[in-house]
Amino acid sequence: MSDITQAQLEKLKQRISELNYAYYVLDNPLVSDAQYDDLYKQLLDIEELHPEWITSDSPSQRVGDKPLTHFESVTHAVPMFSLDNAFNQDDLIDFQRRVKDRLNSQVEIEFSAEPKMDGLAINIRYENGVLVQATTRGDGLVGEDVTHNIRTIQSVPLHLMGAGWPQVLEVRGEVFMSKKVFNALNAEYISRDEKPFANPRNAAAGTLRQLDPKIAAQRKLSLYLYGWGEIGSDWQLPSTYDAAISTFKSWGLPTNPDAQVVMGAQGMSDYYDFLIQKRVEMPYEIDGIVYKVNALSTHQTLGFTAKAPRWAIARKFPAEEVWTKLLDIEIQVGRTGALTPVARLEPVAVGGVIVSNATLHNKDEIDRKDVRIGDIVIVRRAGDVIPEVVGPVLAQRPQNVTKFTMPHTCPECDSEVIKEHDKAVYRCTGGLFCPAQRKRALQHFVSRKAMDIVGLGDKLIEQLGALGIVKHPDDLYRLDVETLASMDRMAEKSAQKVINAINTSKTTTLARFVFSLGIPEVGEVTAKNLANYYLSLEGIQQATKEQLLDVDDVGEIVAEHIVTFFQQAHNQEVIQGLINAGIHWPVPEQSTVTEDSMFANKVVVLTGSLQQLSRTDAKQKLEALGAKVTGSVSAKTDFVIAGEKAGSKLTKAEQLGISVLTEAEWIEMMGETNG
């Protein structure tokens, strides 16, 4: 460290500033917290050795970076400072010693101890007890107005409870997303083959940056307060920090239930031991502990450094990251056919758990991080989150590393693999045959709008699949009463009902059969359009991509999915097996469209409860008049037919100025059209 040069210090300062901008402004961290902490500690150590090199633009002399301009900027009445960090017990002992020296006291210091939430700092302003504004930390001096999103947090009172609060009260806290909400949100994203959030903090940050408060409300953010900003002169703070927080709690503000008051360095150490044991089971992520001198009368005496208060410190938890060797990258095929790369690792302990596998998300992420087979990689695990590969340790890259390439065929069934347009998803096209997609394919095949086989529920399908009795949809038509009766919770009578339903399903329609195949992007309406256009399964199977584009509601992507699906030999085998089992349908009747109808080529949405016709009958009548019936209202919608108790679709139609018809008005218009 003694031979460091000033030029090297300048380079280090520039790197930390770049990381600050990515983390605080863009909410897109480039390195782990542990890696950042190491760089920052290097900076502090160098500046301690060479105080003459310290300049006003050093990261150690500032609070943060400039905020983005997407939201209205707000200047904080009282700056929002960051905290100095402690990395071990010795740092806490030194912290208490400094406090004692400044207070000229030898007695043990009383500290408030709180979990350090892994979220985003927020300043919430109340005037006369009413929430009027919420602002992000920003650079500590200027933040962004996110009132519309903070108001959606159920635990934040819009009006303070009780009485006695000052005319102006600014409270500060941490906005975060619970593990339960985070896991559910990511499961939803994964089910849609969208990129999941990296961690709860990123999810919370992304939510606060939403312009639409409805999205924030759906994601169910949480908040615990930890301090205050401006407070009106008509109210006197209590003598201690914990008493102030307790008072805020009495006004309905959310506070952390795990906060404690501890005595001296030993008390801080005991609380650390308590919380690090409890950390895994806590319902939210924490990355350390914040200790604050409890007596508020001492805060003014202790004062501030350029960036942090001298009466508070954050003890960071050990990073849950390790280095290990990437032995291989294998492919997992999900239930929707999506191919996910999985890292096979040299087993290593991360966060108290031995890890040998970790997610790599997708091929684009592998390329972006430049991860190669044979690399020494950084592996992260936080709480119950699936371990992930953060990136390679480039300084230790061997010469014989191998770049990863996605397979051209599915490792489960050897069907063709295609990359979806404008997505990072690679997908197996053997939907009817692929073992990885078996459960989902069978559930879809027997569903009400497909083959409608009553009695074949998810649990029975799971049993039949697990025993290898049913591997593909055509195997369902080989079942007998004896086999079904031997399944759990099945008897001969219920087994006979299922067999009857299977036999009944053999008589269907071409549209239902096409829909039952589970071709990606081919829903109920598209299947019906294909059946009405080609009138035979062979016609659909033999159609080229260009020919399919002539079908209503079929675009480039859908046409490509259809062609690719029918090109797979395994899919054709299953389809032939279904035909051989006796599945048949009448030739679809070509619907006669009234060309001069006022509904011809119009987009119509049905909403609410219709009294004179069922929804199905109403849809059929509209289609016979040449209308395209859709399920959602947009700027392209021409008419909305609103029955009783019509809800959000009616509201949206009125907002967009779309023609709204009552059921009676519509029926009258149809009479005129038919007449």
XYZ file of C-alpha atoms in Angstrom:
675
model
C 0.000 0.000 0.000
C 2.931 2.340 0.693
C 4.077 2.290 -2.943
C 0.669 3.315 -4.326
C 0.743 6.259 -6.730
C -1.615 9.203 -6.956
C -2.517 8.151 -10.520
C -3.643 4.748 -9.203
C -5.772 6.486 -6.588
C -7.428 8.596 -9.293
C -8.215 5.442 -11.272
C -9.718 3.797 -8.181
C -11.846 6.881 -7.482
C -13.152 6.850 -11.040
C -14.096 3.166 -10.805
C -15.984 3.673 -7.529
C -17.844 6.649 -9.010
C -18.919 4.489 -11.963
C -20.158 1.778 -9.601
C -22.018 4.376 -7.499
C -23.803 5.657 -10.583
C -24.810 2.155 -11.703
C -26.023 1.170 -8.222
C -27.731 4.321 -6.937
C -28.886 6.004 -10.122
C -29.524 3.181 -12.585
C -30.431 0.496 -10.011
C -28.217 -1.827 -12.031
C -25.299 -2.966 -9.848
C -22.192 -4.017 -11.785
C -20.471 -5.854 -8.902
C -21.505 -7.541 -5.667
C -21.761 -5.591 -2.417
C -18.688 -7.401 -1.108
C -16.635 -6.437 -4.157
C -17.733 -2.812 -3.843
C -16.951 -2.750 -0.107
C -13.444 -4.041 -0.822
C -12.776 -1.257 -3.350
C -14.170 1.390 -1.012
C -12.028 0.163 1.873
C -8.960 0.383 -0.394
C -9.846 4.014 -1.087
C -10.217 4.841 2.630
C -6.922 3.110 3.475
C -5.034 5.055 0.776
C -6.529 8.391 1.822
C -5.687 7.658 5.446
C -2.043 7.132 4.422
C -2.051 10.174 2.118
C -4.544 12.761 3.440
C -2.884 15.351 1.166
C -4.333 13.495 -1.825
C -7.965 13.862 -0.641
C -10.012 16.049 -2.981
C -13.601 17.248 -2.916
C -14.552 14.910 -5.778
C -13.497 11.763 -3.932
C -16.291 9.217 -3.311
C -15.323 9.401 0.355
C -16.301 13.085 0.416
C -19.717 12.828 -1.094
C -23.018 11.135 -0.325
C -24.067 9.687 -3.681
C -24.659 10.548 -7.311
C -27.130 12.574 -9.357
C -30.614 11.093 -9.733
C -32.320 10.366 -13.021
C -34.740 12.902 -14.475
C -37.697 10.586 -15.087
C -39.516 11.902 -12.009
C -39.848 15.372 -10.537
C -36.783 16.315 -8.497
C -37.243 17.355 -4.866
C -34.650 19.007 -2.615
C -34.574 17.452 0.853
C -35.249 19.853 3.699
C -32.674 17.886 5.718
C -29.958 15.962 3.784
C -30.154 12.160 3.784
C -26.719 10.952 4.842
C -25.263 7.485 4.314
C -23.469 5.472 7.027
C -19.904 4.404 7.683
C -19.348 0.645 7.678
C -17.928 -1.774 10.218
C -16.751 -5.161 8.967
C -15.886 -6.899 12.263
C -16.143 -6.606 16.035
C -12.892 -4.643 16.258
C -14.438 -1.945 14.059
C -17.365 -1.700 16.489
C -15.005 -1.447 19.480
C -13.195 1.383 17.674
C -16.543 3.045 16.926
C -17.555 3.042 20.600
C -14.099 4.313 21.595
C -14.434 7.266 19.197
C -17.885 8.057 20.596
C -16.575 7.968 24.171
C -13.614 10.188 23.288
C -15.809 12.836 21.674
C -18.223 12.769 24.599
C -15.328 12.724 27.073
C -17.015 9.794 28.800
C -15.830 6.454 30.153
C -19.238 4.838 30.728
C -20.646 2.187 28.380
C -22.721 3.679 25.561
C -26.339 2.665 24.983
C -27.093 1.884 21.323
C -30.218 1.290 19.308
C -29.719 -1.785 17.075
C -31.817 -2.487 13.968
C -31.667 -4.899 11.028
C -30.211 -3.154 7.978
C -32.876 -3.686 5.343
C -31.726 -4.477 1.816
C -33.984 -1.973 0.087
C -34.196 1.703 -0.847
C -34.189 4.713 1.465
C -37.269 6.942 1.349
C -38.326 10.255 2.934
C -42.063 10.589 3.639
C -43.461 14.005 4.506
C -46.627 14.536 6.538
C -48.264 17.933 6.932
C -50.974 18.237 9.579
C -50.931 14.443 9.787
C -51.604 13.871 6.074
C -49.089 12.215 3.718
C -48.207 14.853 1.112
C -44.956 13.663 -0.451
C -42.507 10.756 -0.639
C -39.024 11.180 -2.059
C -36.166 8.805 -2.845
C -32.721 9.434 -1.354
C -31.158 10.383 -4.692
C -27.777 11.994 -4.062
C -28.658 12.772 -0.455
C -29.538 16.378 -1.264
C -31.996 15.938 -4.151
C -34.279 12.937 -4.679
C -37.184 11.930 -6.879
C -40.890 12.263 -6.082
C -42.433 8.778 -5.866
C -45.478 9.702 -3.790
C -47.812 7.875 -6.164
C -46.059 4.562 -5.500
C -45.479 4.983 -1.761
C -49.184 5.609 -1.285
C -49.829 2.057 -2.535
C -47.914 0.495 0.378
C -50.563 -0.743 2.735
C -48.465 -0.335 5.881
C -47.863 3.387 5.241
C -50.682 5.477 6.756
C -52.150 8.152 4.519
C -53.188 9.968 7.693
C -51.379 9.611 11.012
C -53.219 7.924 13.854
C -53.713 9.330 17.333
C -52.818 12.902 18.155
C -49.936 15.107 19.167
C -47.947 14.909 15.952
C -46.262 18.082 14.696
C -47.530 20.242 11.851
C -44.642 18.982 9.699
C -43.162 15.507 10.128
C -40.715 13.807 7.784
C -40.012 10.159 8.558
C -37.366 8.085 6.847
C -37.339 4.389 6.222
C -36.443 1.554 3.916
C -38.745 0.335 1.158
C -38.296 -3.379 0.499
C -39.963 -6.436 -0.986
C -40.556 -9.496 1.179
C -39.114 -12.863 0.134
C -42.611 -14.291 -0.325
C -43.724 -11.494 -2.649
C -40.389 -11.574 -4.500
C -40.565 -15.331 -5.104
C -44.166 -15.090 -6.332
C -43.285 -12.189 -8.647
C -40.328 -14.052 -10.139
C -42.385 -17.230 -10.559
C -44.881 -15.183 -12.575
C -42.105 -13.716 -14.748
C -40.559 -17.159 -15.321
C -43.951 -18.627 -16.281
C -44.135 -15.964 -19.003
C -40.547 -16.742 -20.054
C -39.482 -13.255 -18.988
C -36.232 -12.429 -17.205
C -36.702 -12.588 -13.420
C -35.384 -9.950 -11.026
C -31.897 -10.619 -9.654
C -32.888 -9.997 -6.005
C -35.576 -8.332 -3.866
C -33.724 -5.008 -3.823
C -33.718 -4.786 -7.625
C -37.402 -5.729 -7.665
C -38.224 -2.988 -5.132
C -36.139 -0.454 -7.071
C -37.859 -1.366 -10.332
C -41.236 -1.045 -8.659
C -40.556 2.421 -7.246
C -39.557 3.562 -10.740
C -42.894 2.563 -12.243
C -44.940 5.482 -13.532
C -48.176 3.509 -13.106
C -49.093 3.107 -9.398
C -51.226 0.080 -10.238
C -48.059 -1.918 -10.923
C -46.590 -0.868 -7.566
C -49.825 -1.849 -5.818
C -49.725 -5.320 -7.387
C -46.154 -5.904 -6.219
C -46.946 -5.255 -2.540
C -43.916 -3.343 -1.282
C -43.226 -2.963 2.443
C -41.545 -0.313 4.592
C -39.945 0.039 8.028
C -38.964 3.479 9.245
C -35.578 4.161 10.849
C -35.350 7.913 11.353
C -36.612 11.346 10.494
C -35.881 14.512 8.536
C -37.584 17.864 9.050
C -39.832 18.129 12.114
C -41.949 21.195 12.962
C -40.945 23.355 15.940
C -44.307 22.648 17.585
C -43.114 19.190 18.746
C -40.177 18.205 20.928
C -38.270 14.987 20.207
C -38.009 12.508 23.123
C -34.638 12.064 24.802
C -33.746 8.793 23.055
C -33.845 7.389 19.555
C -35.894 4.314 20.505
C -38.459 6.497 22.301
C -38.856 8.615 19.158
C -39.375 5.513 17.022
C -41.908 4.203 19.557
C -43.793 7.496 19.320
C -43.885 7.246 15.530
C -45.171 3.699 15.897
C -48.026 4.997 18.062
C -48.976 7.259 15.148
C -49.437 4.239 12.907
C -46.041 4.217 11.220
C -44.394 0.808 10.565
C -41.295 -0.001 12.641
C -39.020 -3.028 12.682
C -40.111 -5.583 15.320
C -36.547 -6.913 15.675
C -35.040 -3.613 16.802
C -33.438 -3.639 20.283
C -31.552 -1.353 22.651
C -28.137 -2.801 23.574
C -25.326 -1.740 25.900
C -21.769 -1.202 24.709
C -19.579 -3.182 22.330
C -20.549 -6.489 23.961
C -24.227 -5.708 23.471
C -23.583 -4.923 19.812
C -21.736 -8.218 19.439
C -24.536 -10.203 21.109
C -27.132 -8.593 18.850
C -24.999 -9.442 15.803
C -24.891 -13.120 16.870
C -28.650 -13.095 17.432
C -29.515 -11.552 14.088
C -27.102 -13.505 11.899
C -28.666 -16.718 13.227
C -32.165 -15.416 12.570
C -31.285 -13.980 9.156
C -32.205 -17.001 7.008
C -35.680 -17.391 8.504
C -36.564 -13.683 8.331
C -39.313 -12.817 5.809
C -37.151 -10.179 4.112
C -33.518 -9.702 3.076
C -31.066 -7.878 5.340
C -27.398 -7.205 4.703
C -26.263 -6.063 8.133
C -27.105 -4.132 11.291
C -27.331 -0.409 12.016
C -26.186 0.791 15.458
C -27.051 4.317 16.630
C -26.176 6.093 19.860
C -29.502 6.052 21.661
C -29.254 9.373 23.531
C -30.369 12.084 21.099
C -28.766 14.805 23.212
C -25.343 13.502 22.161
C -25.973 13.553 18.407
C -25.259 17.262 18.012
C -22.048 16.915 20.019
C -20.884 13.962 17.941
C -21.835 15.658 14.651
C -21.124 14.479 11.110
C -18.251 13.757 8.782
C -18.528 14.911 5.150
C -20.801 11.977 4.342
C -22.042 10.238 7.483
C -23.106 10.812 11.114
C -20.518 10.041 13.810
C -23.250 8.642 16.072
C -24.214 5.716 13.791
C -22.499 2.856 11.981
C -23.552 -0.131 9.847
C -22.015 -3.524 10.496
C -22.109 -5.517 7.276
C -22.806 -9.240 7.220
C -20.299 -11.538 5.489
C -21.009 -11.670 1.776
C -22.760 -14.825 0.621
C -20.446 -15.114 -2.380
C -17.632 -17.551 -3.111
C -15.297 -18.516 -5.957
C -15.314 -21.982 -7.496
C -14.696 -23.743 -10.806
C -17.354 -23.980 -13.522
C -17.104 -27.612 -14.594
C -19.788 -27.578 -17.282
C -22.978 -25.915 -18.510
C -25.926 -28.259 -18.925
C -29.447 -27.670 -20.203
C -32.668 -28.071 -18.228
C -35.922 -28.219 -20.188
C -38.835 -26.611 -18.373
C -42.499 -27.604 -18.462
C -43.165 -25.001 -21.184
C -40.258 -26.281 -23.291
C -37.954 -23.381 -22.408
C -34.263 -24.374 -22.264
C -32.360 -22.999 -19.264
C -28.561 -23.236 -18.928
C -27.450 -24.571 -15.531
C -23.909 -24.272 -14.186
C -22.354 -27.490 -12.841
C -19.876 -26.361 -10.198
C -17.101 -27.788 -8.142
C -19.052 -28.182 -4.849
C -18.563 -25.225 -2.523
C -20.171 -23.897 0.691
C -22.204 -20.698 0.156
C -24.194 -19.181 2.999
C -23.984 -22.424 4.977
C -25.178 -24.641 2.113
C -23.116 -26.845 -0.226
C -23.791 -25.690 -3.780
C -22.953 -27.700 -6.904
C -25.473 -26.160 -9.328
C -26.351 -22.547 -10.086
C -28.580 -20.757 -12.582
C -27.159 -18.889 -15.552
C -30.620 -17.589 -16.605
C -30.197 -17.689 -20.410
C -27.727 -17.612 -23.305
C -27.803 -13.797 -23.506
C -26.772 -13.536 -19.844
C -23.918 -16.002 -20.380
C -22.654 -13.920 -23.309
C -23.098 -10.632 -21.445
C -21.144 -11.888 -18.437
C -18.635 -13.704 -20.673
C -18.856 -16.900 -18.607
C -16.974 -19.867 -20.086
C -16.700 -23.543 -19.172
C -13.531 -23.993 -17.108
C -13.654 -20.483 -15.604
C -13.238 -19.666 -11.941
C -16.596 -18.012 -11.264
C -18.217 -15.954 -8.511
C -21.279 -17.698 -7.050
C -23.870 -15.846 -5.004
C -26.543 -17.177 -2.705
C -28.726 -14.969 -0.510
C -31.189 -16.628 1.871
C -33.454 -19.019 0.002
C -32.722 -17.556 -3.422
C -31.459 -20.056 -6.015
C -27.659 -19.729 -6.321
C -26.521 -17.833 -9.397
C -23.258 -17.257 -11.222
C -22.413 -13.566 -10.883
C -19.550 -13.680 -13.399
C -16.054 -14.996 -14.110
C -12.853 -14.087 -12.266
C -11.061 -12.895 -15.394
C -7.720 -12.543 -13.625
C -7.739 -16.315 -13.053
C -9.106 -17.460 -16.436
C -7.290 -20.608 -17.669
C -6.219 -20.889 -21.309
C -8.382 -23.916 -22.075
C -11.826 -22.428 -21.340
C -14.702 -23.186 -23.739
C -17.449 -20.880 -24.942
C -20.990 -22.198 -24.446
C -23.349 -22.754 -27.380
C -27.030 -23.648 -27.174
C -27.924 -27.104 -28.549
C -29.833 -27.344 -31.845
C -31.935 -30.249 -30.582
C -33.674 -30.845 -27.247
C -31.586 -32.972 -24.828
C -34.810 -34.629 -23.594
C -36.498 -35.632 -26.869
C -34.178 -34.654 -29.730
C -36.765 -32.296 -31.265
C -35.649 -29.067 -32.940
C -34.807 -26.098 -30.708
C -35.787 -22.617 -31.879
C -35.081 -19.155 -30.474
C -38.148 -17.014 -29.970
C -38.276 -13.700 -31.783
C -37.283 -10.663 -29.688
C -36.764 -12.870 -26.601
C -33.832 -14.578 -24.948
C -35.804 -17.842 -24.813
C -34.796 -21.025 -26.653
C -37.614 -23.568 -26.813
C -38.071 -27.254 -27.597
C -40.652 -27.762 -30.333
C -41.580 -31.359 -29.380
C -44.496 -30.300 -27.186
C -46.534 -33.500 -27.578
C -43.598 -35.860 -27.098
C -41.005 -34.154 -24.872
C -40.828 -35.790 -21.390
C -40.030 -32.437 -19.750
C -43.270 -30.967 -21.094
C -45.365 -34.075 -20.452
C -47.430 -32.863 -17.511
C -48.287 -29.506 -19.038
C -49.067 -31.025 -22.452
C -51.456 -33.582 -20.932
C -53.153 -31.016 -18.677
C -53.772 -28.789 -21.674
C -54.941 -31.664 -23.884
C -57.699 -32.755 -21.445
C -58.806 -29.218 -20.496
C -62.375 -28.033 -21.009
C -61.754 -25.924 -24.119
C -59.578 -28.643 -25.667
C -60.668 -32.320 -25.559
C -62.762 -31.763 -22.408
C -62.025 -35.093 -20.678
C -63.850 -34.747 -17.362
C -62.264 -36.546 -14.394
C -58.669 -36.460 -15.619
C -57.393 -33.981 -13.040
C -53.831 -32.855 -12.335
C -53.181 -35.439 -9.604
C -54.352 -38.364 -11.716
C -52.248 -37.148 -14.638
C -49.231 -36.883 -12.301
C -49.729 -40.483 -11.141
C -50.121 -41.850 -14.657
C -47.051 -39.946 -15.807
C -44.909 -40.934 -12.822
C -45.710 -44.614 -13.403
C -44.907 -44.312 -17.116
C -48.415 -45.419 -18.080
C -49.197 -42.201 -19.976
C -46.292 -40.491 -21.729
C -48.121 -38.758 -24.586
C -51.763 -37.753 -25.203
C -52.448 -40.776 -27.437
C -51.635 -43.067 -24.467
C -54.808 -41.806 -22.755
C -56.919 -43.721 -25.289
C -55.235 -47.000 -24.331
C -56.304 -46.779 -20.680
C -58.786 -49.233 -19.204
C -60.941 -49.332 -16.085
C -58.668 -51.801 -14.289
C -55.591 -49.590 -14.682
C -57.385 -46.433 -13.552
C -59.063 -48.164 -10.604
C -55.614 -49.082 -9.240
C -54.629 -45.408 -8.927
C -54.744 -43.559 -5.582
C -58.225 -42.302 -4.631
C -59.810 -44.073 -7.588
C -62.422 -46.826 -7.543
C -64.045 -48.824 -10.318
C -67.025 -46.483 -10.572
C -64.937 -43.312 -10.867
C -62.525 -45.103 -13.233
C -65.450 -46.029 -15.501
C -66.556 -42.384 -15.585
C -63.100 -41.325 -16.762
C -63.058 -44.025 -19.465
C -66.514 -42.867 -20.614
C -65.249 -39.269 -20.805
C -62.207 -40.393 -22.811
C -64.434 -42.271 -25.270
C -66.821 -39.323 -25.540
C -63.892 -37.015 -26.359
C -63.181 -39.017 -29.517
C -65.977 -37.081 -31.195
C -64.801 -33.483 -31.264
C -64.255 -30.580 -33.668
C -61.204 -29.763 -35.740
C -60.826 -26.447 -33.895
C -60.787 -28.169 -30.485
C -58.319 -30.782 -31.702
C -55.907 -28.168 -33.084
C -56.167 -26.193 -29.857
C -55.536 -29.348 -27.771
C -52.138 -29.876 -29.446
C -50.669 -26.974 -27.479
C -48.902 -25.303 -30.411
C -47.142 -22.198 -29.026
C -49.142 -18.987 -29.595
C -52.131 -20.930 -31.030
C -55.040 -20.160 -28.748
C -58.721 -20.991 -29.029
C -59.511 -18.224 -31.563
C -56.509 -18.968 -33.795
C -57.328 -22.697 -33.771
C -60.873 -21.908 -34.860
C -59.645 -19.607 -37.642
C -57.273 -22.314 -38.892
C -60.058 -24.935 -38.888
C -62.503 -22.660 -40.706
C -59.896 -21.672 -43.297
C -58.390 -25.078 -44.144
C -61.369 -27.347 -43.208
C -58.992 -30.294 -42.634
C -56.056 -31.232 -40.424
C -54.005 -32.183 -43.478
C -54.488 -28.708 -44.898
C -53.109 -27.094 -41.761
C -50.217 -29.566 -41.530
C -49.145 -29.000 -45.129
C -49.531 -25.198 -45.170
C -46.395 -23.143 -45.692
C -45.529 -20.142 -43.593
C -46.555 -17.811 -46.427
C -49.901 -19.578 -46.856
C -50.646 -19.430 -43.128
C -50.250 -15.650 -43.150
C -53.500 -15.467 -45.153
C -55.405 -16.793 -42.123
C -57.044 -14.199 -39.890
C -55.134 -13.637 -36.618
C -51.994 -15.483 -37.847
C -48.830 -13.406 -38.033
C -45.177 -14.175 -38.765
C -44.361 -15.636 -35.331
C -47.537 -17.751 -35.070
C -47.061 -19.082 -38.598
C -43.483 -20.064 -37.807
C -44.580 -21.888 -34.639
C -47.248 -23.832 -36.569
C -44.885 -24.909 -39.355
C -42.109 -25.902 -36.937
C -44.519 -27.860 -34.712
C -45.815 -29.998 -37.566
C -42.309 -30.553 -38.948
C -41.323 -32.526 -35.837
C -41.529 -36.266 -36.459
C -42.330 -36.995 -32.801
C -45.313 -34.635 -32.851
C -46.588 -36.265 -36.025
C -46.290 -39.715 -34.403
C -48.468 -38.639 -31.487
C -51.023 -36.975 -33.789
C -51.256 -40.154 -35.899
C -51.660 -42.159 -32.695
C -54.618 -39.956 -31.728
C -56.248 -40.409 -35.136
C -55.674 -44.180 -34.941
C -57.322 -44.157 -31.507
C -60.541 -43.001 -33.198
C -60.569 -39.245 -32.707
C -62.671 -37.706 -35.453
C -64.666 -34.614 -36.287
C -67.131 -33.434 -38.896
C -65.875 -31.163 -41.659
C -66.176 -27.625 -40.276
C -69.040 -25.639 -41.702
C -67.913 -22.457 -43.358
C -69.720 -19.688 -41.589
C -71.803 -17.405 -43.762
C -70.802 -13.856 -43.095
C -73.192 -11.004 -43.755
C -70.876 -8.773 -45.739
C -73.061 -5.638 -45.534
C -73.396 -5.877 -41.756
C -72.343 -2.848 -39.749
C -70.301 -5.286 -37.645
C -68.361 -6.644 -40.643
C -64.592 -6.326 -40.037
C -65.216 -4.576 -36.714
C -63.477 -5.447 -33.441
C -66.033 -6.109 -30.683
C -65.617 -6.783 -26.946
C -68.317 -8.394 -24.763
C -68.331 -7.473 -21.068
C -70.668 -7.904 -18.122
C -73.566 -10.377 -17.763
C -75.818 -10.767 -20.791
C -79.471 -11.588 -20.038
C -80.971 -12.682 -23.376
C -78.068 -14.666 -24.837
C -75.166 -16.676 -23.478
C -71.675 -15.272 -24.080
C -70.976 -18.142 -26.534
C -74.171 -17.515 -28.542
C -73.500 -13.782 -28.639
C -69.978 -14.398 -29.903
C -71.207 -16.752 -32.630
C -73.814 -14.239 -33.830
C -71.230 -11.461 -33.980
C -68.783 -13.639 -35.907
C -71.559 -14.557 -38.342
C -71.952 -10.835 -38.979
C -68.238 -10.579 -39.780
C -67.040 -9.209 -36.421
C -63.807 -10.143 -34.695
C -64.582 -10.744 -31.009
C -61.662 -10.109 -28.630
C -61.243 -10.215 -24.869
C -59.584 -6.866 -24.190
C -60.373 -3.241 -24.942
C -57.823 -1.228 -26.906
C -57.671 1.724 -29.282
C -58.433 -0.768 -32.103
C -61.804 -1.756 -30.547
C -64.849 -0.541 -32.501
C -67.706 -1.581 -30.186
C -68.101 -2.686 -26.564
C -71.335 -4.519 -25.745
C -71.933 -4.038 -22.018
C -74.210 -6.284 -20.021
C -75.052 -5.937 -16.330
C -72.234 -5.291 -13.831
C -69.776 -4.364 -16.546
C -66.484 -3.355 -14.929
C -63.048 -2.168 -15.992
C -63.541 -2.918 -19.706
C -66.516 -0.539 -19.786
C -64.522 2.107 -17.936
C -61.625 1.803 -20.384
C -63.978 1.984 -23.367
C -65.489 5.215 -22.046
C -62.014 6.652 -21.467
C -61.002 5.802 -25.056
C -64.232 7.127 -26.546
C -65.272 3.731 -27.959
C -68.936 3.142 -28.896
C -70.697 1.324 -26.040
C -73.912 -0.614 -26.689
C -76.293 -2.126 -24.191
C -77.453 -5.673 -24.865
C -80.871 -4.385 -25.958
C -79.324 -1.822 -28.331
C -77.096 -4.478 -29.866
C -79.953 -6.973 -30.381
C -82.034 -4.235 -31.995
C -79.148 -3.379 -34.349
C -78.732 -7.065 -35.223
C -82.402 -7.243 -36.113
C -81.950 -4.344 -38.477
C -78.874 -5.987 -39.982
C -80.610 -9.315 -40.490
C -83.696 -7.669 -41.864
